[in-house]
Tab-separated table of C-alpha atoms and ligand atoms in Angstrom:
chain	number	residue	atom	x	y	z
A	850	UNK	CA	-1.196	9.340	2.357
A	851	UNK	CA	-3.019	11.891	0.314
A	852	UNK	CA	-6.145	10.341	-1.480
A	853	UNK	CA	-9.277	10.317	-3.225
A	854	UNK	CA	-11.915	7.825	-2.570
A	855	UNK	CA	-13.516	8.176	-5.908
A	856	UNK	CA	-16.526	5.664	-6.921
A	857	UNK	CA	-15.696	4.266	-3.216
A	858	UNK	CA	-16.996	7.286	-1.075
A	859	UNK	CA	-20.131	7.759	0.390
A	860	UNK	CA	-20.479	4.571	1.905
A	861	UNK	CA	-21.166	3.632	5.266
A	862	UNK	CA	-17.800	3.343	7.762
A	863	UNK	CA	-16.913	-0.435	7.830
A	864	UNK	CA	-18.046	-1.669	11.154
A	865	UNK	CA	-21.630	-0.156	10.278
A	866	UNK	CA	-24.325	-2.562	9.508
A	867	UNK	CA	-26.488	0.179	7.688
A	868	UNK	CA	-26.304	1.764	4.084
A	869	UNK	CA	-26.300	5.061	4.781
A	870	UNK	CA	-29.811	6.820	4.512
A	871	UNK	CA	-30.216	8.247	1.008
A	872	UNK	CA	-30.126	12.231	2.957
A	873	UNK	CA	-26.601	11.274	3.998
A	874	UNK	CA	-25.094	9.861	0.654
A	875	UNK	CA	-23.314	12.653	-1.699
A	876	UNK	CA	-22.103	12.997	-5.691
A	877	UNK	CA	-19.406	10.623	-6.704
A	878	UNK	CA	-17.332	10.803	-9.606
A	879	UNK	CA	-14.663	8.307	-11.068
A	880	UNK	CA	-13.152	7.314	-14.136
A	881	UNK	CA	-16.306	5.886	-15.690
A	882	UNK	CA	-20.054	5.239	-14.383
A	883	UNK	CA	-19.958	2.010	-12.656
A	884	UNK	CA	-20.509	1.824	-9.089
A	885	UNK	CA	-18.446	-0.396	-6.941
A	886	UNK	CA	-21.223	-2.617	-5.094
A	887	UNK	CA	-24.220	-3.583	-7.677
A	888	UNK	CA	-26.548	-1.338	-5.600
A	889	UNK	CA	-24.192	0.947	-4.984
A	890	UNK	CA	-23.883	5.248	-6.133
A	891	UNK	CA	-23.527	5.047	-9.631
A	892	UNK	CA	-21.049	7.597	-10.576
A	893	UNK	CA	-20.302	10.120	-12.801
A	894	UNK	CA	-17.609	10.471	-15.380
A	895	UNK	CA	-15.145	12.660	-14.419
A	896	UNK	CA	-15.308	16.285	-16.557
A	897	UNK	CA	-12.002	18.054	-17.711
A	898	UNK	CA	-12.789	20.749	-15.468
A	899	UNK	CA	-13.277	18.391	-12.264
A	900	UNK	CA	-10.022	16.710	-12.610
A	901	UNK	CA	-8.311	20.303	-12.634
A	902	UNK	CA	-10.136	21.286	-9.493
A	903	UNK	CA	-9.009	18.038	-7.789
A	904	UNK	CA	-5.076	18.563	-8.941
A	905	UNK	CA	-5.648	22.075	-7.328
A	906	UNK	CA	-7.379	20.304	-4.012
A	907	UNK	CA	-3.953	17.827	-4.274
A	908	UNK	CA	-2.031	20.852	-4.357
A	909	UNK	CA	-3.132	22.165	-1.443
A	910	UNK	CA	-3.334	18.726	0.404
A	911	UNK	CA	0.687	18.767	-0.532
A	912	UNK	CA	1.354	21.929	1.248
A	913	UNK	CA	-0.844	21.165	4.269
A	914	UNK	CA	1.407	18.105	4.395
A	915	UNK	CA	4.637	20.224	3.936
A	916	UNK	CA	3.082	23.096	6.575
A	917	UNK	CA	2.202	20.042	8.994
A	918	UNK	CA	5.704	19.057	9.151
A	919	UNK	CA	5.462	15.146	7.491
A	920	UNK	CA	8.638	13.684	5.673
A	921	UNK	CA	7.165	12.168	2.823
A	922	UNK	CA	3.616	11.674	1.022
A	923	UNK	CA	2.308	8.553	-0.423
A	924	UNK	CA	0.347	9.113	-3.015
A	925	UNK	CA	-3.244	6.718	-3.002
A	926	UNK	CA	-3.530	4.933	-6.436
A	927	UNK	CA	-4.165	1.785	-5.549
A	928	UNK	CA	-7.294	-0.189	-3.962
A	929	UNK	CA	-10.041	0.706	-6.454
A	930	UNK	CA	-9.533	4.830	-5.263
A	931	UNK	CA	-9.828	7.639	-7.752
A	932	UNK	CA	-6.859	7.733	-9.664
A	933	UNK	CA	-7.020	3.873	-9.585
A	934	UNK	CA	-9.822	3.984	-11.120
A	935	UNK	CA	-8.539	5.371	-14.029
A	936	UNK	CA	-5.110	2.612	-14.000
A	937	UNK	CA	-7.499	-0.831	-14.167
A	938	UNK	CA	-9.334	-1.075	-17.487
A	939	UNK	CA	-12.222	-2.829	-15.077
A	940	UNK	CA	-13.127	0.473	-13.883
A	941	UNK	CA	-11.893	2.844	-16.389
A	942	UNK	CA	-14.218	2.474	-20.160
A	943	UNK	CA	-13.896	5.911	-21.151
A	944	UNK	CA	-13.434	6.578	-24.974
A	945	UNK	CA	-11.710	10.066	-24.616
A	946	UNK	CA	-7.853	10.694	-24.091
A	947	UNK	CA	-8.403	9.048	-20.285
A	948	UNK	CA	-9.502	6.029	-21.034
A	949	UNK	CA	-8.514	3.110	-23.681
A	950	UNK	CA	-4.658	2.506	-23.774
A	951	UNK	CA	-2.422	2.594	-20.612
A	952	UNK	CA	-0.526	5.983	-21.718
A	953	UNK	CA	-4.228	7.381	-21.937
A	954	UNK	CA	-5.668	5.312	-18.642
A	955	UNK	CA	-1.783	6.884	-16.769
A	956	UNK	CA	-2.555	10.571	-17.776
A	957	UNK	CA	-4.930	11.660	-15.135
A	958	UNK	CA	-2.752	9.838	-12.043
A	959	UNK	CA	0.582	10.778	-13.813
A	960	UNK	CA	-1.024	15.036	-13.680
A	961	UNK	CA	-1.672	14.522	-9.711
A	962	UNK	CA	1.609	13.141	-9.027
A	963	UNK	CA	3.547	15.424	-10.970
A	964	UNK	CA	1.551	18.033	-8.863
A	965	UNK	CA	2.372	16.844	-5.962
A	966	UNK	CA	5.921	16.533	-6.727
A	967	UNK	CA	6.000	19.929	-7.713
A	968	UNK	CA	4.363	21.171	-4.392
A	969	UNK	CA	6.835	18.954	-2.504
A	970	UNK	CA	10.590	19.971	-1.245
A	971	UNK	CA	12.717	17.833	-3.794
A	972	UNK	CA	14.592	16.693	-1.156
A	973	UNK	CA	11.192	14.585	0.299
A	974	UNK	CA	10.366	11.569	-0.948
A	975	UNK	CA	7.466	10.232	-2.415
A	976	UNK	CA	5.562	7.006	-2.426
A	977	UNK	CA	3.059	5.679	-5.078
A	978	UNK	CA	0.771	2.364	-3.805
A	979	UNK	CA	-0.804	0.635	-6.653
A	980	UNK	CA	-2.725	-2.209	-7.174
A	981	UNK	CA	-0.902	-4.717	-9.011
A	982	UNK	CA	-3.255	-6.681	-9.886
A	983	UNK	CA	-7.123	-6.867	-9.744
A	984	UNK	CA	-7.699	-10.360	-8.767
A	985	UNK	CA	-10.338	-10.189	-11.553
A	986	UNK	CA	-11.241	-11.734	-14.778
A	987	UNK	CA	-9.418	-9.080	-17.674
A	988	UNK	CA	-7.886	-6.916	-15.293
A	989	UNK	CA	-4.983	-4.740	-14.882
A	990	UNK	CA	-2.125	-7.084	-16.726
A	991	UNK	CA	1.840	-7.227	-15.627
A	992	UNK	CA	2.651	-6.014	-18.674
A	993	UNK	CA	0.419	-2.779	-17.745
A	994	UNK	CA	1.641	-2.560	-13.997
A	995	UNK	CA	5.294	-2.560	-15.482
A	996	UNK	CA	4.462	0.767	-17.688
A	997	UNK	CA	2.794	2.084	-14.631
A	998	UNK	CA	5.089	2.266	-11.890
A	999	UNK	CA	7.809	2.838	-15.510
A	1000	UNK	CA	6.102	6.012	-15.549
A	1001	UNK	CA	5.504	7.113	-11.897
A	1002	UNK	CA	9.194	5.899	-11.490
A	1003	UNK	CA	10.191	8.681	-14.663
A	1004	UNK	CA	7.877	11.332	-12.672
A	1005	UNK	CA	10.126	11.235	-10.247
A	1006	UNK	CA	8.511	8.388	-8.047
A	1007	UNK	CA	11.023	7.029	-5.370
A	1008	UNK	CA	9.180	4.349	-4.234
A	1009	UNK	CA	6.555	2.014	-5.459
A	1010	UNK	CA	4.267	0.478	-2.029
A	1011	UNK	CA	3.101	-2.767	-4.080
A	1012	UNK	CA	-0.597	-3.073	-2.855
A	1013	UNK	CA	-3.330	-5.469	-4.886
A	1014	UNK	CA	-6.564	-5.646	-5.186
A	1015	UNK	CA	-9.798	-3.873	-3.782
A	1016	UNK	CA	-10.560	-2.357	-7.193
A	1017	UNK	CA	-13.881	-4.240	-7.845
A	1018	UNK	CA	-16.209	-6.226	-5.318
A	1019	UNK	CA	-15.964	-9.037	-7.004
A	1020	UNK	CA	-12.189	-10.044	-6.865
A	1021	UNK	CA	-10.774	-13.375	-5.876
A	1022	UNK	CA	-7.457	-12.380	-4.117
A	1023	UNK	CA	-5.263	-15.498	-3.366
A	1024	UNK	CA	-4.615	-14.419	0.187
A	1025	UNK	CA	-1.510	-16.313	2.498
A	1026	UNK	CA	1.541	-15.811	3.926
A	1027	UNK	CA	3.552	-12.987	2.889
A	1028	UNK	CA	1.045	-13.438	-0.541
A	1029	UNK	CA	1.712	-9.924	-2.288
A	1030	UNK	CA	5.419	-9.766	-1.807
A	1031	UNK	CA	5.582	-11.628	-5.142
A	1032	UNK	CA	4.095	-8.269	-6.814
A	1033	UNK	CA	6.656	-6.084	-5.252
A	1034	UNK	CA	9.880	-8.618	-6.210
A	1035	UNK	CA	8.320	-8.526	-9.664
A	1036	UNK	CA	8.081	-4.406	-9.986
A	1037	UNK	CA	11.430	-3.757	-7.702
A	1038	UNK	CA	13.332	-5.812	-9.649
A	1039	UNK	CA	11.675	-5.063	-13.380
A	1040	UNK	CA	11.351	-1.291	-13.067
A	1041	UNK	CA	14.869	-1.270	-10.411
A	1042	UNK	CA	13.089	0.881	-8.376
A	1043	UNK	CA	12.941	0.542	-4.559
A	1044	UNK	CA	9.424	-0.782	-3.337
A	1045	UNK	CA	7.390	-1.111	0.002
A	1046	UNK	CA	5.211	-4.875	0.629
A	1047	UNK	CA	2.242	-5.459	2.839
A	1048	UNK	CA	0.008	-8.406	3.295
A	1049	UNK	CA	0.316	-10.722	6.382
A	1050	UNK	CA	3.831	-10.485	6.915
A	1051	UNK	CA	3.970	-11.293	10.704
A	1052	UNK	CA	7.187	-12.314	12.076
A	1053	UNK	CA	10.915	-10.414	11.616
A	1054	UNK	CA	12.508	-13.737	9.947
A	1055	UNK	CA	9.938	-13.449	7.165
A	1056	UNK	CA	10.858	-9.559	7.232
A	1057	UNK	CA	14.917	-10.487	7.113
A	1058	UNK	CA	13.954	-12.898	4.194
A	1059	UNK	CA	12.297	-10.449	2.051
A	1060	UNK	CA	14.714	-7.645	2.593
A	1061	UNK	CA	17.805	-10.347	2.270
A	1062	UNK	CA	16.299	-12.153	-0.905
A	1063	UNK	CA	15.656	-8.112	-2.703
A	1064	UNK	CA	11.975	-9.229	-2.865
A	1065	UNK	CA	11.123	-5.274	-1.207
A	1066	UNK	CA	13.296	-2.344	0.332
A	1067	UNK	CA	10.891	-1.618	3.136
A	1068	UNK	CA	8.102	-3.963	5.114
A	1069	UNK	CA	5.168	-2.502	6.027
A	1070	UNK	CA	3.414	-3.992	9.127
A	1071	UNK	CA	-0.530	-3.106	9.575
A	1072	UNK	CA	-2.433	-5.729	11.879
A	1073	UNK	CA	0.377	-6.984	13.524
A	1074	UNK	CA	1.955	-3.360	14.587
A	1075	UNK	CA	-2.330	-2.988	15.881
A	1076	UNK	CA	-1.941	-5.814	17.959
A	1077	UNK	CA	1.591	-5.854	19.238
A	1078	UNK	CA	2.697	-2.334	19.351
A	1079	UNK	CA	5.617	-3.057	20.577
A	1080	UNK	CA	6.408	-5.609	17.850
A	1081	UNK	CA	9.603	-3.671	17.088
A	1082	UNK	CA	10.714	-4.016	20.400
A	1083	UNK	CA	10.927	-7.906	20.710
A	1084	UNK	CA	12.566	-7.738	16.941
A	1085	UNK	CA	15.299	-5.813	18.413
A	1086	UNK	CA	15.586	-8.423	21.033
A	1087	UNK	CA	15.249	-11.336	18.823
A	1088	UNK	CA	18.111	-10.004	16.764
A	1089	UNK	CA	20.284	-8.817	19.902
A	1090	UNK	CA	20.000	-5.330	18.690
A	1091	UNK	CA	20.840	-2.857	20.944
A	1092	UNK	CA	18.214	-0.065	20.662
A	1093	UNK	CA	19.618	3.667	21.039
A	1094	UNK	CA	16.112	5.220	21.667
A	1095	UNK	CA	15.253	3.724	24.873
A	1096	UNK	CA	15.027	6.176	28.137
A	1097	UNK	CA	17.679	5.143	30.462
A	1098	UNK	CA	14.927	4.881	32.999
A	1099	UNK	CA	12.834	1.604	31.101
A	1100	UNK	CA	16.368	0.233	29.600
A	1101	UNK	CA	16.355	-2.255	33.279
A	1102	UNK	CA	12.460	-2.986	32.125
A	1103	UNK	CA	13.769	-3.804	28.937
A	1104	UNK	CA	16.552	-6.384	29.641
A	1105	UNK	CA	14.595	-8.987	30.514
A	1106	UNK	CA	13.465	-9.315	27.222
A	1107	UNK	CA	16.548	-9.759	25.819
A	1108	UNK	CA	17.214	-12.705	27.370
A	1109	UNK	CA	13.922	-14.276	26.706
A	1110	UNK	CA	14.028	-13.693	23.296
A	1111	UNK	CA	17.174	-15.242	23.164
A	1112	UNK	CA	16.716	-18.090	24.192
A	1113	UNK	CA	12.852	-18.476	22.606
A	1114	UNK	CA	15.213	-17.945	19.225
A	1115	UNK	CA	17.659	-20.978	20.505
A	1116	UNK	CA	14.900	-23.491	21.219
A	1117	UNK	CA	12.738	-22.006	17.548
A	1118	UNK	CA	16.258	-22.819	15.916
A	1119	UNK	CA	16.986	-25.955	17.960
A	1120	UNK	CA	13.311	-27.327	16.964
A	1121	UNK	CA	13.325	-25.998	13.616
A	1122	UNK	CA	16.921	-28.543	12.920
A	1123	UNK	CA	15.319	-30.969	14.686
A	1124	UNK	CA	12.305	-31.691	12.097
A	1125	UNK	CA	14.737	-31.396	9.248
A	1126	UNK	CA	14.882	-34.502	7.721
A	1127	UNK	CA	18.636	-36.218	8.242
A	1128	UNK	CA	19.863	-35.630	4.728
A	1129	UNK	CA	19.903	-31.713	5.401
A	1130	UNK	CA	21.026	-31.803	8.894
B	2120	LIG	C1	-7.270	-0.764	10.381
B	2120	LIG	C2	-6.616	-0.709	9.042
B	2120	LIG	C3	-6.565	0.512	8.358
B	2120	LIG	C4	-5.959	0.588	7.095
B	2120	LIG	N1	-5.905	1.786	6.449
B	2120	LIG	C5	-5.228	1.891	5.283
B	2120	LIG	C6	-5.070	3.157	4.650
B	2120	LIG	O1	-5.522	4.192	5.130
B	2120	LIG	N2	-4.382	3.193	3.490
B	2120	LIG	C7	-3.842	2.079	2.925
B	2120	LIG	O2	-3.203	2.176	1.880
B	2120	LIG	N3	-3.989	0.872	3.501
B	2120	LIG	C8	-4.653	0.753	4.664
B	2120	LIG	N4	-4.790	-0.491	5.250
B	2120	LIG	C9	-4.245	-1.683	4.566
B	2120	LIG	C10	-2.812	-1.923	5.018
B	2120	LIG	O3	-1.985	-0.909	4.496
B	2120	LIG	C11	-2.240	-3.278	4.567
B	2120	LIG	O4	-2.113	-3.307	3.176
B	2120	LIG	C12	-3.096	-4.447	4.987
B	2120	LIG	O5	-3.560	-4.299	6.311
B	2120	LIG	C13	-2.314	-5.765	4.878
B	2120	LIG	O6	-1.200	-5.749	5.740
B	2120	LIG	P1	-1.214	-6.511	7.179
B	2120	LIG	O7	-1.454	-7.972	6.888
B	2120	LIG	O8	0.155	-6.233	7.755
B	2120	LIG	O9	-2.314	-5.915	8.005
B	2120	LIG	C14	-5.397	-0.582	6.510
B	2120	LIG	C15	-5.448	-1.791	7.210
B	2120	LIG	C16	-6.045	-1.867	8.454
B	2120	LIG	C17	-6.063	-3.191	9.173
């Protein structure tokens, strides 16, 4: 992922209790002055000049990436960073050419991805996440998230990771199972482009569903991968699917599992048609 933390940096690391002391706290700039908690770094509005200093800085961030050997880039618009700022009308109230209407609000983020694309081999794709929505009163609207990833898709976008959220401290996200696949069924199959979903997706039947149903192309797993690393591992066994990467010397250490999941997936199914009620037996 290649970023900017915008009106979000300079803040202490999550797990630290402590604001960090004003000696430690730097310059922020974003679309507009409004800083993200109510005490937070107000900061400044983003000058011509600075945004073509950070394309360059994205620039070379791209070939760093390309020198350092990685297959594709995701590029961070999403989650109340930098070039989200600009996207949600919460965060962006500038009255030049960046702010106001969506074309003007895309501009900025549009100029860093076409940079990036430029910097990129063609043959690499690229991924931008976005926030689509802001769980906020007079937020981002479909309509808007619809031109957006429209746009990024015309750039030259392959894939759209369907994030939400995090854009203001204040939001009221509607969190549950599998809650922002919704987002990414609605942009995949508006826009037809190919998307990525996230959000407590934690088991490989709700993964099959999504994929089967065209609600996302790809699944992206964070907690549950940090948990269970070897989450992919029992998937494969759940669906009987014989894995070509495994060193003949752990493939006996393996087998085992096989079975087990097996038959966990006979008595899931076997309970799962039991509760049904008669009529759809
Ligand atoms: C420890 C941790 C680090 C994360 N870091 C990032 C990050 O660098 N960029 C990003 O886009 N999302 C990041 N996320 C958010 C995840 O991409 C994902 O959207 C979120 O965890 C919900 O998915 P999950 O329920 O599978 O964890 C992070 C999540 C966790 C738990």
């Amino acid at each position: 992922q290649l970023g900017h933390s915008g009106r979000k940096g300079s803040s202490k690391k999550p797990w630290e209790k402590e604001e960090l002391p004003k000696s430690k706290q730097w310059n922020l700039f974003s679309a507009s002055p409004i800083s993200f908690h109510e005490n937070g770094i107000i900061p400044t509005e983003m000058t011509i000049s600075e945004m073509d200093s950070i394309v360059k800085d994205f620039e070379i961030a791209t070939l760093n990436a390309e020198k350092a050997g990685f297959d594709m880039i995701e590029l961070q618009a999403h989650h109340g960073f930098l070039l989200a700022s600009f996207l949600s009308p919460l965060t962006n109230i500038r009255t030049d050419e960046f702010g106001g209407t969506i074309e003007n609000r895309l501009k900025f983020p549009l100029r860093v991805f076409v940079a990036i694309r430029d910097n990129f081999p063609s043959q690499k794709p690229i991924s931008v996440r976005i926030s689509a929505t802001d769980w906020a009163e007079n937020g981002i609207s479909p309509e808007e998230v619809l031109q957006i990833t429209t746009a990024f898709k015309n750039a030259g976008a392959d894939i759209i990771n369907v994030s939400t959220g995090n854009t203001v401290a204040y939001q009221q996200p509607q969190m549950g199972r599998m809650w922002q696949t919704p987002f990414s069924d609605f942009v995949r199959n508006e826009v037809n482009i190919p998307t990525i979903t996230a959000g407590s997706i934690t088991d490989i039947d709700q993964i099959n569903t999504i994929i089967l149903n065209g609600k996302a192309d790809l699944v992206a797993l964070g907690k549950p991968l940090l948990f269970n690393p070897y989450f992919v591992r029992n998937a494969q066994a759940y669906e009987n699917f014989e894995p070509t990467d495994v060193p003949n010397s752990y493939k006996m250490g393996i087998q085992p599992l096989f079975s087990e999941e097996k038959s966990r997936r006979k008595m899931t199914e076997e309970m799962k048609k039991a509760l049904k009620p008669k009529s759809h037996k």
